[in-house]
Amino acid sequence: MPERVAVTGMGAVTPLGHNVEDTWRNLVSGVCGIGYISLFDTTGFDVRIAAEVKDFNPVDYIDPVTARYTDRFAQFALAAALQAVEQSGLKLDDSNKYDTGVIIGSGVGGIGTLSQQLAILNARGPRRVSPFTVPMMIADSACGQISIKLGARGPNFALTSSCSTGADAIGMAYRMIRHGEIASMIAGGADAAVSPIGLVGFIQAGAVSRNPDPLKASRPFDKNRDGFVVGEGAAVFVLENLGRAKARGARILAEVIGYGATSDAYHITKPLESGEGAARAMELALACAGNPEIDYINAHGTSTPFNDLSETKAIKQVFGDKAYRIPVSSTKSMHAHMLGAAGAVETLVCCKAVQEGVIPPTINLETPDPECDLDYVPGKARQVDVRVAMSNSFGFGGHNSAVLVSRYAG
Amino acid sequence: MNVFDEVKQAICRIQPGIDESRITPEALFKEDLEIDSLSKVEMALALEEKLDLNLQDVELNDVKSVGQVVALIESRLKVRNA
């Protein structure tokens, strides 16, 4: 028998708040976290908007020395992980330190550190480059720092699947616990790509919205959508073997009940138009859980012309006529595309939806696209008795992942 | 110029939040100040830039105390200014 996997802690640092509660409250209220970029001078850039984490001060969470020698993405991950562990009440000691692992994924890792040090190299020569360049830029710096901070000595690695990263980190952790390999995992995703090279890379790839209005640019499933908006942040979970969590008296927030992943094997940035790979990922996640009824889908919904259409097709392939009766929303309309953190923060939204019975809306869906004809919960949050929710994540490289969570009912 | 003050400033930069009274000539980098080998490189780079020196040939593993760095820099400055 596979083990059941409980969510006992959640942490988040997002453009909508520095914790889960603020983020959730803003999502339910339809607040948009996108604005003009303040982190660097955007003179000469075709795009000047992003969803930044505002007023983030790493020393609110970690000591100043660690803060100095970690990239912004790892600082977000550390802050979110500490919140999650505090909520879970999980205490690591000699009896369980090897039974707790960490998987924190990142799409672009320490791209900010890399670009800063490259500028120093070019301007001032090789002798001036920081000895911390590599320890700060590597994508596994976040999980490494978290394990050091918490004393978690179980398996520890980063994974990267661009915009599916967060979902795959949770999916891998879920499988390890489900298969009885480990008791608890700290898992999630983090990214901080709002840097000159990060932003311009996405602009040049043609993936980013050119809409100059920050509050209107991310408009998933709308006819006038023209690309995603770069966001940043982290979301981290404490996942535990349900029996072990109950035995220590933990509060169970939700359960992870399924995960499926596939690849399009088609194009490095474009999804398969038919949505076939995405559909198969959803079917695999459903099969894990014995094909339950789905009450809510948090869409990948990037606001790119390609994604939103192929995802709509994929949902219809999986659910047939029932697809029209399942509320689907894209919270990227508010927190934008948090890249490697997206799948984690959106799984978190699903956990809150099953806990609170509320579905956050897709904002800016004003002009329906005739080809995107599902119920996208436009404009306003909706009260729904959500028992099971699905989070979809797809990424450059052709990755498709779906995570299924359910309300904990004993 | 007071070389000790320059070294102290560099240490404060690489170890933000450090109690400055701990930075004495006798203080050992590893044992007293929790400065590891990478941070020591960072300190050397900061001092090179500030004082326009080249410390590339120095075996930093052999430099254990604040006083040793001060003495090293003072001797380099003397050679340079001679």
Tab-separated table of N, CA, C and O in Angstrom, chain A residues 74-171:
chain	number	residue	atom	x	y	z
A	74	ALA	N	17.418	32.330	-3.393
A	74	ALA	CA	17.620	31.449	-2.235
A	74	ALA	C	17.124	32.113	-0.957
A	74	ALA	O	16.640	31.427	-0.038
A	75	GLN	N	17.210	33.436	-0.906
A	75	GLN	CA	16.648	34.149	0.252
A	75	GLN	C	15.133	33.959	0.311
A	75	GLN	O	14.564	33.728	1.384
A	76	PHE	N	14.479	34.050	-0.855
A	76	PHE	CA	13.028	33.800	-0.888
A	76	PHE	C	12.733	32.377	-0.396
A	76	PHE	O	11.812	32.141	0.390
A	77	ALA	N	13.527	31.425	-0.892
A	77	ALA	CA	13.296	30.015	-0.533
A	77	ALA	C	13.500	29.794	0.964
A	77	ALA	O	12.706	29.096	1.613
A	78	LEU	N	14.561	30.378	1.509
A	78	LEU	CA	14.816	30.240	2.948
A	78	LEU	C	13.658	30.813	3.761
A	78	LEU	O	13.178	30.184	4.704
A	79	ALA	N	13.210	31.999	3.378
A	79	ALA	CA	12.115	32.634	4.118
A	79	ALA	C	10.861	31.766	4.065
A	79	ALA	O	10.212	31.524	5.095
A	80	ALA	N	10.533	31.265	2.880
A	80	ALA	CA	9.320	30.442	2.737
A	80	ALA	C	9.467	29.120	3.489
A	80	ALA	O	8.523	28.641	4.131
A	81	ALA	N	10.656	28.526	3.442
A	81	ALA	CA	10.877	27.250	4.128
A	81	ALA	C	10.761	27.418	5.638
A	81	ALA	O	10.156	26.575	6.321
A	82	LEU	N	11.307	28.491	6.163
A	82	LEU	CA	11.233	28.708	7.611
A	82	LEU	C	9.787	28.912	8.050
A	82	LEU	O	9.369	28.417	9.099
A	83	GLN	N	9.014	29.629	7.239
A	83	GLN	CA	7.583	29.795	7.556
A	83	GLN	C	6.873	28.438	7.581
A	83	GLN	O	6.078	28.143	8.477
A	84	ALA	N	7.168	27.627	6.556
A	84	ALA	CA	6.486	26.324	6.437
A	84	ALA	C	6.834	25.413	7.605
A	84	ALA	O	5.966	24.746	8.174
A	85	VAL	N	8.117	25.392	7.954
A	85	VAL	CA	8.545	24.505	9.045
A	85	VAL	C	7.960	24.984	10.370
A	85	VAL	O	7.520	24.184	11.203
A	86	GLU	N	7.905	26.288	10.545
A	86	GLU	CA	7.318	26.805	11.791
A	86	GLU	C	5.846	26.398	11.884
A	86	GLU	O	5.390	25.926	12.929
A	87	GLN	N	5.108	26.544	10.785
A	87	GLN	CA	3.693	26.170	10.822
A	87	GLN	C	3.520	24.676	11.105
A	87	GLN	O	2.621	24.277	11.830
A	88	SER	N	4.405	23.863	10.523
A	88	SER	CA	4.251	22.411	10.676
A	88	SER	C	4.578	21.941	12.087
A	88	SER	O	4.116	20.890	12.513
A	89	GLY	N	5.391	22.710	12.794
A	89	GLY	CA	5.826	22.263	14.121
A	89	GLY	C	6.827	21.125	14.057
A	89	GLY	O	7.163	20.530	15.090
A	90	LEU	N	7.334	20.824	12.864
A	90	LEU	CA	8.296	19.722	12.719
A	90	LEU	C	9.615	20.113	13.380
A	90	LEU	O	10.196	21.152	13.070
A	91	LYS	N	10.065	19.293	14.303
A	91	LYS	CA	11.343	19.544	14.977
A	91	LYS	C	12.348	18.486	14.531
A	91	LYS	O	12.049	17.289	14.602
A	92	LEU	N	13.498	18.945	14.073
A	92	LEU	CA	14.512	17.992	13.637
A	92	LEU	C	15.528	17.749	14.750
A	92	LEU	O	16.063	18.692	15.327
A	93	ASP	N	15.755	16.477	15.043
A	93	ASP	CA	16.764	16.122	16.035
A	93	ASP	C	17.448	14.836	15.567
A	93	ASP	O	17.233	14.384	14.433
A	94	ASP	N	18.250	14.231	16.440
A	94	ASP	CA	19.018	13.053	16.027
A	94	ASP	C	18.120	11.896	15.581
A	94	ASP	O	18.535	11.044	14.809
A	95	SER	N	16.877	11.886	16.057
A	95	SER	CA	15.994	10.755	15.738
A	95	SER	C	15.420	10.845	14.321
A	95	SER	O	15.013	9.843	13.749
A	96	ASN	N	15.353	12.037	13.750
A	96	ASN	CA	14.672	12.161	12.446
A	96	ASN	C	15.420	13.001	11.411
A	96	ASN	O	14.901	13.255	10.337
A	97	LYS	N	16.646	13.433	11.726
A	97	LYS	CA	17.304	14.366	10.804
A	97	LYS	C	17.644	13.725	9.456
A	97	LYS	O	17.638	14.406	8.433
A	98	TYR	N	17.907	12.412	9.450
A	98	TYR	CA	18.184	11.746	8.168
A	98	TYR	C	16.893	11.329	7.453
A	98	TYR	O	16.925	10.817	6.352
A	99	ASP	N	15.766	11.531	8.129
A	99	ASP	CA	14.472	11.152	7.560
A	99	ASP	C	13.716	12.373	7.031
A	99	ASP	O	12.512	12.328	6.826
A	100	THR	N	14.447	13.473	6.843
A	100	THR	CA	13.859	14.694	6.307
A	100	THR	C	14.762	15.229	5.200
A	100	THR	O	15.944	15.488	5.433
A	101	GLY	N	14.207	15.365	4.001
A	101	GLY	CA	14.991	15.847	2.871
A	101	GLY	C	14.492	17.193	2.372
A	101	GLY	O	13.472	17.707	2.850
A	102	VAL	N	15.215	17.751	1.416
A	102	VAL	CA	14.855	19.053	0.866
A	102	VAL	C	14.989	19.012	-0.659
A	102	VAL	O	16.042	18.638	-1.181
A	103	ILE	N	13.901	19.356	-1.356
A	103	ILE	CA	13.977	19.548	-2.811
A	103	ILE	C	13.411	20.930	-3.120
A	103	ILE	O	12.212	21.156	-2.968
A	104	ILE	N	14.285	21.841	-3.472
A	104	ILE	CA	13.824	23.164	-3.890
A	104	ILE	C	14.296	23.361	-5.322
A	104	ILE	O	15.494	23.341	-5.597
A	105	GLY	N	13.351	23.523	-6.229
A	105	GLY	CA	13.707	23.738	-7.624
A	105	GLY	C	13.829	25.216	-7.943
A	105	GLY	O	13.351	26.067	-7.189
A	106	SER	N	14.481	25.493	-9.056
A	106	SER	CA	14.550	26.867	-9.544
A	106	SER	C	14.699	26.843	-11.053
A	106	SER	O	15.410	26.001	-11.594
A	107	GLY	N	14.014	27.748	-11.723
A	107	GLY	CA	14.124	27.814	-13.180
A	107	GLY	C	15.467	28.367	-13.609
A	107	GLY	O	16.158	27.785	-14.438
A	108	VAL	N	15.850	29.498	-13.044
A	108	VAL	CA	17.077	30.162	-13.491
A	108	VAL	C	18.088	30.363	-12.367
A	108	VAL	O	19.134	30.989	-12.589
A	109	GLY	N	17.836	29.854	-11.166
A	109	GLY	CA	18.819	29.898	-10.079
A	109	GLY	C	19.315	31.313	-9.814
A	109	GLY	O	18.555	32.274	-9.861
A	110	GLY	N	20.615	31.429	-9.555
A	110	GLY	CA	21.186	32.726	-9.192
A	110	GLY	C	21.575	33.569	-10.395
A	110	GLY	O	22.715	34.035	-10.496
A	111	ILE	N	20.625	33.786	-11.293
A	111	ILE	CA	20.938	34.540	-12.512
A	111	ILE	C	21.329	35.983	-12.177
A	111	ILE	O	22.157	36.587	-12.862
A	112	GLY	N	20.793	36.535	-11.094
A	112	GLY	CA	21.136	37.899	-10.683
A	112	GLY	C	22.594	37.982	-10.258
A	112	GLY	O	23.331	38.892	-10.655
A	113	THR	N	23.031	37.010	-9.447
A	113	THR	CA	24.426	36.954	-9.006
A	113	THR	C	25.354	36.799	-10.207
A	113	THR	O	26.366	37.488	-10.332
A	114	LEU	N	24.998	35.897	-11.106
A	114	LEU	CA	25.839	35.648	-12.279
A	114	LEU	C	26.004	36.924	-13.099
A	114	LEU	O	27.123	37.268	-13.503
A	115	SER	N	24.895	37.648	-13.313
A	115	SER	CA	25.024	38.833	-14.157
A	115	SER	C	25.801	39.940	-13.447
A	115	SER	O	26.581	40.650	-14.091
A	116	GLN	N	25.642	40.053	-12.124
A	116	GLN	CA	26.438	41.057	-11.390
A	116	GLN	C	27.930	40.759	-11.486
A	116	GLN	O	28.755	41.638	-11.718
A	117	GLN	N	28.279	39.497	-11.298
A	117	GLN	CA	29.704	39.132	-11.290
A	117	GLN	C	30.303	39.210	-12.692
A	117	GLN	O	31.484	39.516	-12.846
A	118	LEU	N	29.465	38.939	-13.685
A	118	LEU	CA	29.930	39.076	-15.067
A	118	LEU	C	30.247	40.542	-15.370
A	118	LEU	O	31.250	40.848	-16.039
A	119	ALA	N	29.423	41.439	-14.848
A	119	ALA	CA	29.674	42.881	-15.046
A	119	ALA	C	30.993	43.267	-14.366
A	119	ALA	O	31.778	44.035	-14.921
A	120	ILE	N	31.243	42.711	-13.176
A	120	ILE	CA	32.501	43.002	-12.468
A	120	ILE	C	33.683	42.449	-13.264
A	120	ILE	O	34.705	43.111	-13.434
A	121	LEU	N	33.531	41.240	-13.763
A	121	LEU	CA	34.603	40.625	-14.566
A	121	LEU	C	34.950	41.508	-15.771
A	121	LEU	O	36.117	41.775	-16.040
A	122	ASN	N	33.925	41.972	-16.466
A	122	ASN	CA	34.158	42.762	-17.670
A	122	ASN	C	34.733	44.145	-17.356
A	122	ASN	O	35.576	44.655	-18.086
A	123	ALA	N	34.263	44.730	-16.248
A	123	ALA	CA	34.675	46.109	-15.942
A	123	ALA	C	35.999	46.152	-15.189
A	123	ALA	O	36.789	47.064	-15.373
A	124	ARG	N	36.224	45.178	-14.292
A	124	ARG	CA	37.351	45.313	-13.370
A	124	ARG	C	38.318	44.138	-13.400
A	124	ARG	O	39.291	44.117	-12.648
A	125	GLY	N	38.030	43.142	-14.214
A	125	GLY	CA	38.980	42.045	-14.388
A	125	GLY	C	38.740	40.872	-13.450
A	125	GLY	O	38.001	40.980	-12.471
A	126	PRO	N	39.383	39.741	-13.733
A	126	PRO	CA	39.115	38.495	-13.025
A	126	PRO	C	39.445	38.536	-11.525
A	126	PRO	O	38.817	37.830	-10.729
A	127	ARG	N	40.392	39.374	-11.104
A	127	ARG	CA	40.781	39.418	-9.692
A	127	ARG	C	39.675	39.964	-8.807
A	127	ARG	O	39.740	39.838	-7.597
A	128	ARG	N	38.677	40.616	-9.379
A	128	ARG	CA	37.642	41.264	-8.560
A	128	ARG	C	36.369	40.425	-8.427
A	128	ARG	O	35.432	40.820	-7.766
A	129	VAL	N	36.343	39.288	-9.083
A	129	VAL	CA	35.127	38.452	-9.039
A	129	VAL	C	35.031	37.755	-7.684
A	129	VAL	O	36.011	37.237	-7.166
A	130	SER	N	33.841	37.754	-7.103
A	130	SER	CA	33.647	37.211	-5.754
A	130	SER	C	33.895	35.703	-5.706
A	130	SER	O	33.449	34.967	-6.584
A	131	PRO	N	34.572	35.227	-4.654
A	131	PRO	CA	34.728	33.778	-4.474
A	131	PRO	C	33.393	33.079	-4.203
A	131	PRO	O	33.313	31.858	-4.245
A	132	PHE	N	32.363	33.871	-3.943
A	132	PHE	CA	31.044	33.282	-3.679
A	132	PHE	C	30.180	33.202	-4.938
A	132	PHE	O	29.019	32.829	-4.860
A	133	THR	N	30.743	33.549	-6.081
A	133	THR	CA	29.958	33.543	-7.320
A	133	THR	C	29.274	32.192	-7.541
A	133	THR	O	28.055	32.118	-7.710
A	134	VAL	N	30.064	31.124	-7.521
A	134	VAL	CA	29.475	29.802	-7.782
A	134	VAL	C	28.554	29.353	-6.641
A	134	VAL	O	27.411	28.969	-6.893
A	135	PRO	N	28.991	29.423	-5.372
A	135	PRO	CA	28.059	29.012	-4.308
A	135	PRO	C	26.753	29.804	-4.280
A	135	PRO	O	25.756	29.324	-3.758
A	136	MET	N	26.758	31.012	-4.834
A	136	MET	CA	25.511	31.792	-4.840
A	136	MET	C	24.666	31.561	-6.079
A	136	MET	O	23.448	31.698	-6.035
A	137	MET	N	25.290	31.232	-7.208
A	137	MET	CA	24.499	31.129	-8.442
A	137	MET	C	23.939	29.740	-8.700
A	137	MET	O	22.969	29.597	-9.419
A	138	ILE	N	24.545	28.708	-8.114
A	138	ILE	CA	24.078	27.359	-8.420
A	138	ILE	C	22.636	27.162	-7.950
A	138	ILE	O	22.240	27.644	-6.894
A	139	ALA	N	21.878	26.449	-8.756
A	139	ALA	CA	20.446	26.305	-8.495
A	139	ALA	C	20.186	25.554	-7.188
A	139	ALA	O	19.136	25.712	-6.573
A	140	ASP	N	21.147	24.743	-6.744
A	140	ASP	CA	20.952	23.981	-5.501
A	140	ASP	C	21.420	24.756	-4.270
A	140	ASP	O	21.446	24.200	-3.176
A	141	SER	N	21.765	26.037	-4.446
A	141	SER	CA	22.158	26.809	-3.264
A	141	SER	C	20.977	26.965	-2.306
A	141	SER	O	21.173	26.980	-1.087
A	142	ALA	N	19.763	27.048	-2.827
A	142	ALA	CA	18.599	27.225	-1.951
A	142	ALA	C	18.386	25.994	-1.069
A	142	ALA	O	18.271	26.108	0.155
A	143	CYS	N	18.373	24.801	-1.684
A	143	CYS	CA	18.131	23.604	-0.859
A	143	CYS	C	19.312	23.359	0.080
A	143	CYS	O	19.127	22.901	1.217
A	144	GLY	N	20.522	23.690	-0.382
A	144	GLY	CA	21.691	23.538	0.486
A	144	GLY	C	21.587	24.432	1.712
A	144	GLY	O	21.786	23.988	2.842
A	145	GLN	N	21.254	25.692	1.495
A	145	GLN	CA	21.140	26.632	2.621
A	145	GLN	C	20.017	26.223	3.578
A	145	GLN	O	20.150	26.351	4.792
A	146	ILE	N	18.919	25.725	3.024
A	146	ILE	CA	17.801	25.315	3.895
A	146	ILE	C	18.213	24.137	4.768
A	146	ILE	O	17.917	24.098	5.966
A	147	SER	N	18.928	23.186	4.181
A	147	SER	CA	19.351	22.031	4.975
A	147	SER	C	20.316	22.458	6.079
A	147	SER	O	20.255	21.955	7.203
A	148	ILE	N	21.192	23.416	5.768
A	148	ILE	CA	22.136	23.909	6.778
A	148	ILE	C	21.368	24.585	7.911
A	148	ILE	O	21.625	24.340	9.090
A	149	LYS	N	20.414	25.405	7.542
A	149	LYS	CA	19.640	26.160	8.540
A	149	LYS	C	18.844	25.224	9.447
A	149	LYS	O	18.726	25.457	10.647
A	150	LEU	N	18.279	24.158	8.858
A	150	LEU	CA	17.369	23.302	9.625
A	150	LEU	C	18.032	22.033	10.147
A	150	LEU	O	17.461	21.346	10.996
A	151	GLY	N	19.182	21.687	9.621
A	151	GLY	CA	19.801	20.418	10.016
A	151	GLY	C	19.131	19.211	9.371
A	151	GLY	O	19.186	18.109	9.905
A	152	ALA	N	18.523	19.414	8.202
A	152	ALA	CA	17.860	18.310	7.495
A	152	ALA	C	18.905	17.543	6.680
A	152	ALA	O	19.486	18.086	5.749
A	153	ARG	N	19.140	16.283	7.047
A	153	ARG	CA	20.237	15.536	6.425
A	153	ARG	C	19.783	14.474	5.429
A	153	ARG	O	20.567	13.640	4.996
A	154	GLY	N	18.510	14.465	5.081
A	154	GLY	CA	18.030	13.517	4.081
A	154	GLY	C	18.426	13.970	2.677
A	154	GLY	O	19.217	14.897	2.523
A	155	PRO	N	17.868	13.296	1.649
A	155	PRO	CA	18.198	13.642	0.269
A	155	PRO	C	18.004	15.137	0.034
A	155	PRO	O	17.046	15.728	0.533
A	156	ASN	N	18.916	15.728	-0.735
A	156	ASN	CA	18.890	17.173	-0.890
A	156	ASN	C	19.303	17.517	-2.310
A	156	ASN	O	20.438	17.268	-2.705
A	157	PHE	N	18.383	18.057	-3.080
A	157	PHE	CA	18.747	18.462	-4.439
A	157	PHE	C	17.770	19.480	-5.012
A	157	PHE	O	16.676	19.663	-4.486
A	158	ALA	N	18.230	20.132	-6.071
A	158	ALA	CA	17.368	21.033	-6.828
A	158	ALA	C	16.952	20.295	-8.082
A	158	ALA	O	17.685	19.435	-8.569
A	159	LEU	N	15.803	20.608	-8.594
A	159	LEU	CA	15.500	20.125	-9.937
A	159	LEU	C	15.038	21.315	-10.744
A	159	LEU	O	14.628	22.333	-10.197
A	160	THR	N	15.149	21.193	-12.045
A	160	THR	CA	14.761	22.321	-12.872
A	160	THR	C	14.038	21.845	-14.118
A	160	THR	O	14.499	20.937	-14.807
A	161	SER	N	12.853	22.369	-14.318
A	161	SER	CA	12.054	22.071	-15.514
A	161	SER	C	11.324	23.360	-15.890
A	161	SER	O	10.121	23.361	-16.109
A	162	SER	N	12.094	24.429	-15.908
A	162	SER	CA	11.615	25.800	-16.158
A	162	SER	C	10.312	26.048	-15.408
A	162	SER	O	10.293	25.963	-14.180
A	163	CYS	N	9.232	26.289	-16.122
A	163	CYS	CA	8.027	26.761	-15.444
A	163	CYS	C	7.225	25.644	-14.774
A	163	CYS	O	6.219	25.898	-14.126
A	164	SER	N	7.644	24.388	-14.918
A	164	SER	CA	7.016	23.295	-14.166
A	164	SER	C	7.814	22.951	-12.916
A	164	SER	O	7.445	22.034	-12.173
A	165	THR	N	8.913	23.625	-12.692
A	165	THR	CA	9.841	23.267	-11.631
A	165	THR	C	9.175	23.044	-10.266
A	165	THR	O	9.388	22.016	-9.617
A	166	GLY	N	8.394	24.030	-9.846
A	166	GLY	CA	7.785	23.945	-8.509
A	166	GLY	C	6.889	22.723	-8.382
A	166	GLY	O	6.891	22.023	-7.356
A	167	ALA	N	6.121	22.444	-9.428
A	167	ALA	CA	5.224	21.288	-9.413
A	167	ALA	C	6.025	19.990	-9.378
A	167	ALA	O	5.675	19.044	-8.661
A	168	ASP	N	7.115	19.944	-10.121
A	168	ASP	CA	7.919	18.715	-10.154
A	168	ASP	C	8.649	18.490	-8.822
A	168	ASP	O	8.828	17.346	-8.408
A	169	ALA	N	9.072	19.568	-8.167
A	169	ALA	CA	9.711	19.421	-6.855
A	169	ALA	C	8.717	18.808	-5.871
A	169	ALA	O	9.056	17.868	-5.124
A	170	ILE	N	7.493	19.313	-5.883
A	170	ILE	CA	6.460	18.773	-4.995
A	170	ILE	C	6.129	17.338	-5.399
A	170	ILE	O	5.980	16.456	-4.552
A	171	GLY	N	6.041	17.111	-6.706
A	171	GLY	CA	5.732	15.762	-7.194
A	171	GLY	C	6.780	14.738	-6.790
A	171	GLY	O	6.447	13.626	-6.362
